[in-house]
Amino acid sequence: MPKRIYLFATSKSEHATNIKSLDVRFLKPDIDFSKYDYLIITSKQTVKALEQYDKKEFIEIPALCVSAKTAVAYEEFGGKVLSVGDGYGDNLVKNIKEFSKDTKWLYLRAEMIASDFVKRSQDEGYSIDDEVLYVSECSKEILDVRVNDDSTLIFTSPSSIECFLKNNTIHPDAKVIVIGTTTAALLPKGVKYQISKNTSIESCIELALE
C-alpha cells in the first residue's frame, strides 16, 4: 500500500493531503519606492502584499526574484523582472554582484527569514534596505495534524518544519522530502531526508511518487 503523502505548504497538490503550514498576516509600512533602483522579491506572498499599494509607485521598478515561480507571479501581477535566482535565497548574492555597488535595492520580505544574503551583500558594500510586508504564523491545521508513522512528509519551508514539530515528531519510518538545503537545515539531527531536484512543489511531489 503506498504511503500517504502530506504536503506542508501554502499551495496544494492533488496527489497529497494538503496541510496549510502558515497563516499570513499582511502589513503595509510606508515606503518611498522612488528611492530604489531595484526590488528583491523572494516569495509569492510578497507579491500579494504589494496589492495593498498603488501600483504606479513601484510597478516600473524591476525586481530580482528568487525563483522562476516567483518571477511568474510578479510578471502576472504586471511587474518587470530584472533577474531570476536559482530558488535559494542564500545564492542571491551572486545575482546582486552582477550590478554596480551604486545600485539601491529594496528587499520586501517576511518578518522571519532564513537567509542572510542581505547582510553578506551589505558587508561587501552593496546598498540594500528592507521592509517587512507580512508576518507568517503557524496555522491551526499544522498544529492539529497527526500523521501515520510511515507517511511521506513534504516540507517546503523552514517554518513548515518548525510548526510541524511543535506538536509532532518525525518517525524513523517516515519518508521526508524537503524543497531545499535551507529547509533541510531545520530538520532534527539524525532525520534522513531527500532534497527535491528543483525548488518547486511539483518536484517534491514527483520525488514522493517515485
Tab-separated table of C-alpha atoms in Angstrom:
chain	number	residue	atom	x	y	z
A	1	MET	CA	0.000	0.000	0.000
A	2	PRO	CA	1.509	3.389	-0.972
A	3	LYS	CA	2.460	5.766	1.779
A	4	ARG	CA	0.133	8.670	2.453
A	5	ILE	CA	1.697	11.928	1.285
A	6	TYR	CA	1.380	15.053	3.410
A	7	LEU	CA	2.276	18.379	1.808
A	8	PHE	CA	3.017	21.162	4.283
A	9	ALA	CA	2.788	24.305	2.175
A	10	THR	CA	0.637	27.264	1.184
A	11	SER	CA	-0.020	25.645	-2.213
A	12	LYS	CA	-1.853	22.379	-2.945
A	13	SER	CA	-1.396	19.174	-4.918
A	14	GLU	CA	-3.976	16.617	-5.982
A	15	HIS	CA	-1.529	13.854	-5.050
A	16	ALA	CA	-1.239	14.792	-1.382
A	17	THR	CA	-3.103	15.581	1.781
A	18	ASN	CA	-2.629	19.339	1.819
A	19	ILE	CA	-1.880	20.942	5.167
A	20	LYS	CA	-1.552	24.710	5.127
A	21	SER	CA	1.561	25.355	7.175
A	22	LEU	CA	1.192	29.077	7.743
A	23	ASP	CA	-1.399	31.773	8.150
A	24	VAL	CA	-0.186	35.028	6.638
A	25	ARG	CA	-0.941	38.486	8.019
A	26	PHE	CA	-0.071	41.349	5.665
A	27	LEU	CA	1.479	44.615	6.806
A	28	LYS	CA	1.618	47.937	4.998
A	29	PRO	CA	4.576	50.059	6.078
A	30	ASP	CA	5.058	53.445	4.449
A	31	ILE	CA	7.576	53.022	1.628
A	32	ASP	CA	9.141	55.625	-0.634
A	33	PHE	CA	9.709	53.397	-3.660
A	34	SER	CA	11.236	56.278	-5.627
A	35	LYS	CA	14.495	55.878	-3.655
A	36	TYR	CA	15.276	52.495	-5.208
A	37	ASP	CA	16.590	51.160	-8.489
A	38	TYR	CA	15.546	47.547	-7.967
A	39	LEU	CA	13.355	45.398	-5.730
A	40	ILE	CA	14.152	41.966	-4.273
A	41	ILE	CA	11.226	39.546	-4.034
A	42	THR	CA	11.636	36.091	-2.511
A	43	SER	CA	8.055	34.804	-2.273
A	44	LYS	CA	4.632	34.943	-3.888
A	45	GLN	CA	3.319	36.264	-0.569
A	46	THR	CA	5.338	39.423	-1.169
A	47	VAL	CA	3.578	39.878	-4.498
A	48	LYS	CA	0.209	39.547	-2.740
A	49	ALA	CA	1.294	42.076	-0.121
A	50	LEU	CA	2.137	44.569	-2.871
A	51	GLU	CA	-1.516	44.551	-3.911
A	52	GLN	CA	-2.118	46.906	-0.973
A	53	TYR	CA	-0.067	49.658	-2.625
A	54	ASP	CA	-0.722	51.907	-5.587
A	55	LYS	CA	0.965	50.080	-8.467
A	56	LYS	CA	2.106	53.336	-10.009
A	57	GLU	CA	4.526	53.775	-7.098
A	58	PHE	CA	6.637	50.702	-7.876
A	59	ILE	CA	5.485	48.729	-10.930
A	60	GLU	CA	8.201	50.184	-13.186
A	61	ILE	CA	10.968	49.147	-10.779
A	62	PRO	CA	12.446	45.815	-11.976
A	63	ALA	CA	12.680	43.028	-9.397
A	64	LEU	CA	15.246	40.368	-8.654
A	65	CYS	CA	13.108	37.270	-7.985
A	66	VAL	CA	14.356	34.282	-6.014
A	67	SER	CA	12.901	31.669	-8.390
A	68	ALA	CA	11.103	31.163	-11.687
A	69	LYS	CA	7.793	30.635	-9.841
A	70	THR	CA	8.140	33.935	-8.007
A	71	ALA	CA	9.112	35.669	-11.250
A	72	VAL	CA	5.991	34.352	-12.996
A	73	ALA	CA	3.813	35.566	-10.113
A	74	TYR	CA	5.369	39.033	-10.306
A	75	GLU	CA	5.034	39.220	-14.099
A	76	GLU	CA	1.382	38.162	-13.881
A	77	PHE	CA	0.938	40.975	-11.378
A	78	GLY	CA	2.270	43.348	-14.030
A	79	GLY	CA	5.781	43.798	-12.718
A	80	LYS	CA	9.101	43.729	-14.540
A	81	VAL	CA	11.625	41.005	-13.740
A	82	LEU	CA	15.259	42.101	-13.568
A	83	SER	CA	16.848	38.720	-12.867
A	84	VAL	CA	15.851	35.287	-11.564
A	85	GLY	CA	17.703	33.315	-8.897
A	86	ASP	CA	18.044	29.557	-8.617
A	87	GLY	CA	15.433	29.204	-5.885
A	88	TYR	CA	17.791	29.643	-2.932
A	89	GLY	CA	17.877	32.923	-1.049
A	90	ASP	CA	21.477	32.302	0.006
A	91	ASN	CA	22.541	32.340	-3.643
A	92	LEU	CA	21.027	35.740	-4.468
A	93	VAL	CA	24.346	37.341	-3.567
A	94	LYS	CA	25.764	36.293	-6.933
A	95	ASN	CA	22.807	37.934	-8.737
A	96	ILE	CA	23.297	41.144	-6.787
A	97	LYS	CA	27.018	41.159	-7.625
A	98	GLU	CA	26.144	41.474	-11.312
A	99	PHE	CA	25.190	45.101	-10.639
A	100	SER	CA	27.032	48.208	-9.518
A	101	LYS	CA	27.512	48.943	-5.831
A	102	ASP	CA	25.897	52.314	-6.543
A	103	THR	CA	22.612	50.485	-7.128
A	104	LYS	CA	19.980	50.932	-4.419
A	105	TRP	CA	17.973	47.804	-3.583
A	106	LEU	CA	14.805	47.292	-1.552
A	107	TYR	CA	14.196	43.813	-0.149
A	108	LEU	CA	10.483	43.224	0.521
A	109	ARG	CA	10.296	40.352	2.969
A	110	ALA	CA	8.614	38.327	5.674
A	111	GLU	CA	9.184	39.106	9.339
A	112	MET	CA	11.155	35.877	9.807
A	113	ILE	CA	13.729	34.957	7.167
A	114	ALA	CA	16.154	32.045	6.945
A	115	SER	CA	18.808	33.503	4.656
A	116	ASP	CA	21.465	36.095	5.484
A	117	PHE	CA	22.129	37.120	1.859
A	118	VAL	CA	21.286	40.762	2.626
A	119	LYS	CA	23.879	41.078	5.384
A	120	ARG	CA	26.511	39.313	3.273
A	121	SER	CA	25.795	41.668	0.377
A	122	GLN	CA	25.881	44.714	2.660
A	123	ASP	CA	29.211	43.554	4.097
A	124	GLU	CA	30.586	43.641	0.539
A	125	GLY	CA	29.440	47.223	0.054
A	126	TYR	CA	26.010	46.863	-1.566
A	127	SER	CA	23.189	49.221	-0.580
A	128	ILE	CA	20.135	47.175	0.451
A	129	ASP	CA	17.230	48.339	2.602
A	130	ASP	CA	14.430	46.058	3.701
A	131	GLU	CA	10.775	46.334	4.643
A	132	VAL	CA	8.607	43.702	6.343
A	133	LEU	CA	5.416	43.189	4.328
A	134	TYR	CA	3.986	40.143	6.050
A	135	VAL	CA	4.083	38.003	9.164
A	136	SER	CA	3.733	34.221	8.981
A	137	GLU	CA	2.261	32.273	11.895
A	138	CYS	CA	1.710	28.545	12.369
A	139	SER	CA	-1.729	27.547	11.120
A	140	LYS	CA	-4.218	25.618	13.267
A	141	GLU	CA	-4.151	22.897	10.588
A	142	ILE	CA	-0.488	22.074	11.050
A	143	LEU	CA	-0.642	22.338	14.828
A	144	ASP	CA	-3.579	19.888	14.969
A	145	VAL	CA	-2.484	17.378	12.306
A	146	ARG	CA	-1.466	13.841	13.261
A	147	VAL	CA	0.275	11.626	10.698
A	148	ASN	CA	0.945	7.897	10.377
A	149	ASP	CA	4.452	6.776	11.280
A	150	ASP	CA	5.240	5.614	7.742
A	151	SER	CA	3.820	8.633	5.891
A	152	THR	CA	5.655	10.714	3.311
A	153	LEU	CA	6.193	14.241	4.641
A	154	ILE	CA	6.963	17.128	2.270
A	155	PHE	CA	8.300	20.307	3.853
A	156	THR	CA	8.530	23.402	1.664
A	157	SER	CA	9.995	25.956	4.085
A	158	PRO	CA	11.932	26.070	7.348
A	159	SER	CA	8.815	27.391	9.101
A	160	SER	CA	6.766	24.399	7.943
A	161	ILE	CA	9.194	22.142	9.839
A	162	GLU	CA	9.205	24.373	12.908
A	163	CYS	CA	5.414	24.449	13.039
A	164	PHE	CA	5.031	20.687	12.453
A	165	LEU	CA	7.481	19.867	15.246
A	166	LYS	CA	5.581	21.938	17.806
A	167	ASN	CA	3.091	19.087	18.270
A	168	ASN	CA	4.636	16.226	16.263
A	169	THR	CA	7.782	14.198	15.890
A	170	ILE	CA	9.215	12.710	12.702
A	171	HIS	CA	9.150	8.916	12.905
A	172	PRO	CA	12.155	6.947	11.560
A	173	ASP	CA	9.812	5.107	9.152
A	174	ALA	CA	8.618	8.361	7.556
A	175	LYS	CA	9.886	9.383	4.125
A	176	VAL	CA	10.957	13.023	4.392
A	177	ILE	CA	11.279	15.321	1.368
A	178	VAL	CA	12.425	18.941	1.575
A	179	ILE	CA	12.405	21.652	-1.072
A	180	GLY	CA	15.983	22.818	-0.485
A	181	THR	CA	19.028	22.926	1.748
A	182	THR	CA	17.806	25.867	3.837
A	183	THR	CA	14.686	23.900	4.746
A	184	ALA	CA	16.712	20.738	5.382
A	185	ALA	CA	18.829	22.599	7.939
A	186	LEU	CA	15.795	22.851	10.246
A	187	LEU	CA	15.258	19.079	10.449
A	188	PRO	CA	16.180	17.427	13.752
A	189	LYS	CA	19.604	15.811	13.828
A	190	GLY	CA	19.553	12.261	12.545
A	191	VAL	CA	16.438	12.561	10.376
A	192	LYS	CA	17.048	11.076	6.935
A	193	TYR	CA	15.702	13.124	4.042
A	194	GLN	CA	15.772	13.721	0.306
A	195	ILE	CA	16.019	17.089	-1.441
A	196	SER	CA	13.853	17.692	-4.492
A	197	LYS	CA	15.671	18.142	-7.800
A	198	ASN	CA	14.167	21.611	-8.281
A	199	THR	CA	12.919	24.115	-5.725
A	200	SER	CA	9.256	23.567	-6.566
A	201	ILE	CA	6.332	21.703	-5.056
A	202	GLU	CA	5.923	19.793	-8.329
A	203	SER	CA	9.458	18.461	-7.988
A	204	CYS	CA	8.798	17.415	-4.390
A	205	ILE	CA	5.639	15.555	-5.439
A	206	GLU	CA	7.491	13.773	-8.253
A	207	LEU	CA	10.050	12.530	-5.745
A	208	ALA	CA	7.302	11.430	-3.344
A	209	LEU	CA	5.573	9.405	-6.062
A	210	GLU	CA	8.717	7.546	-7.103
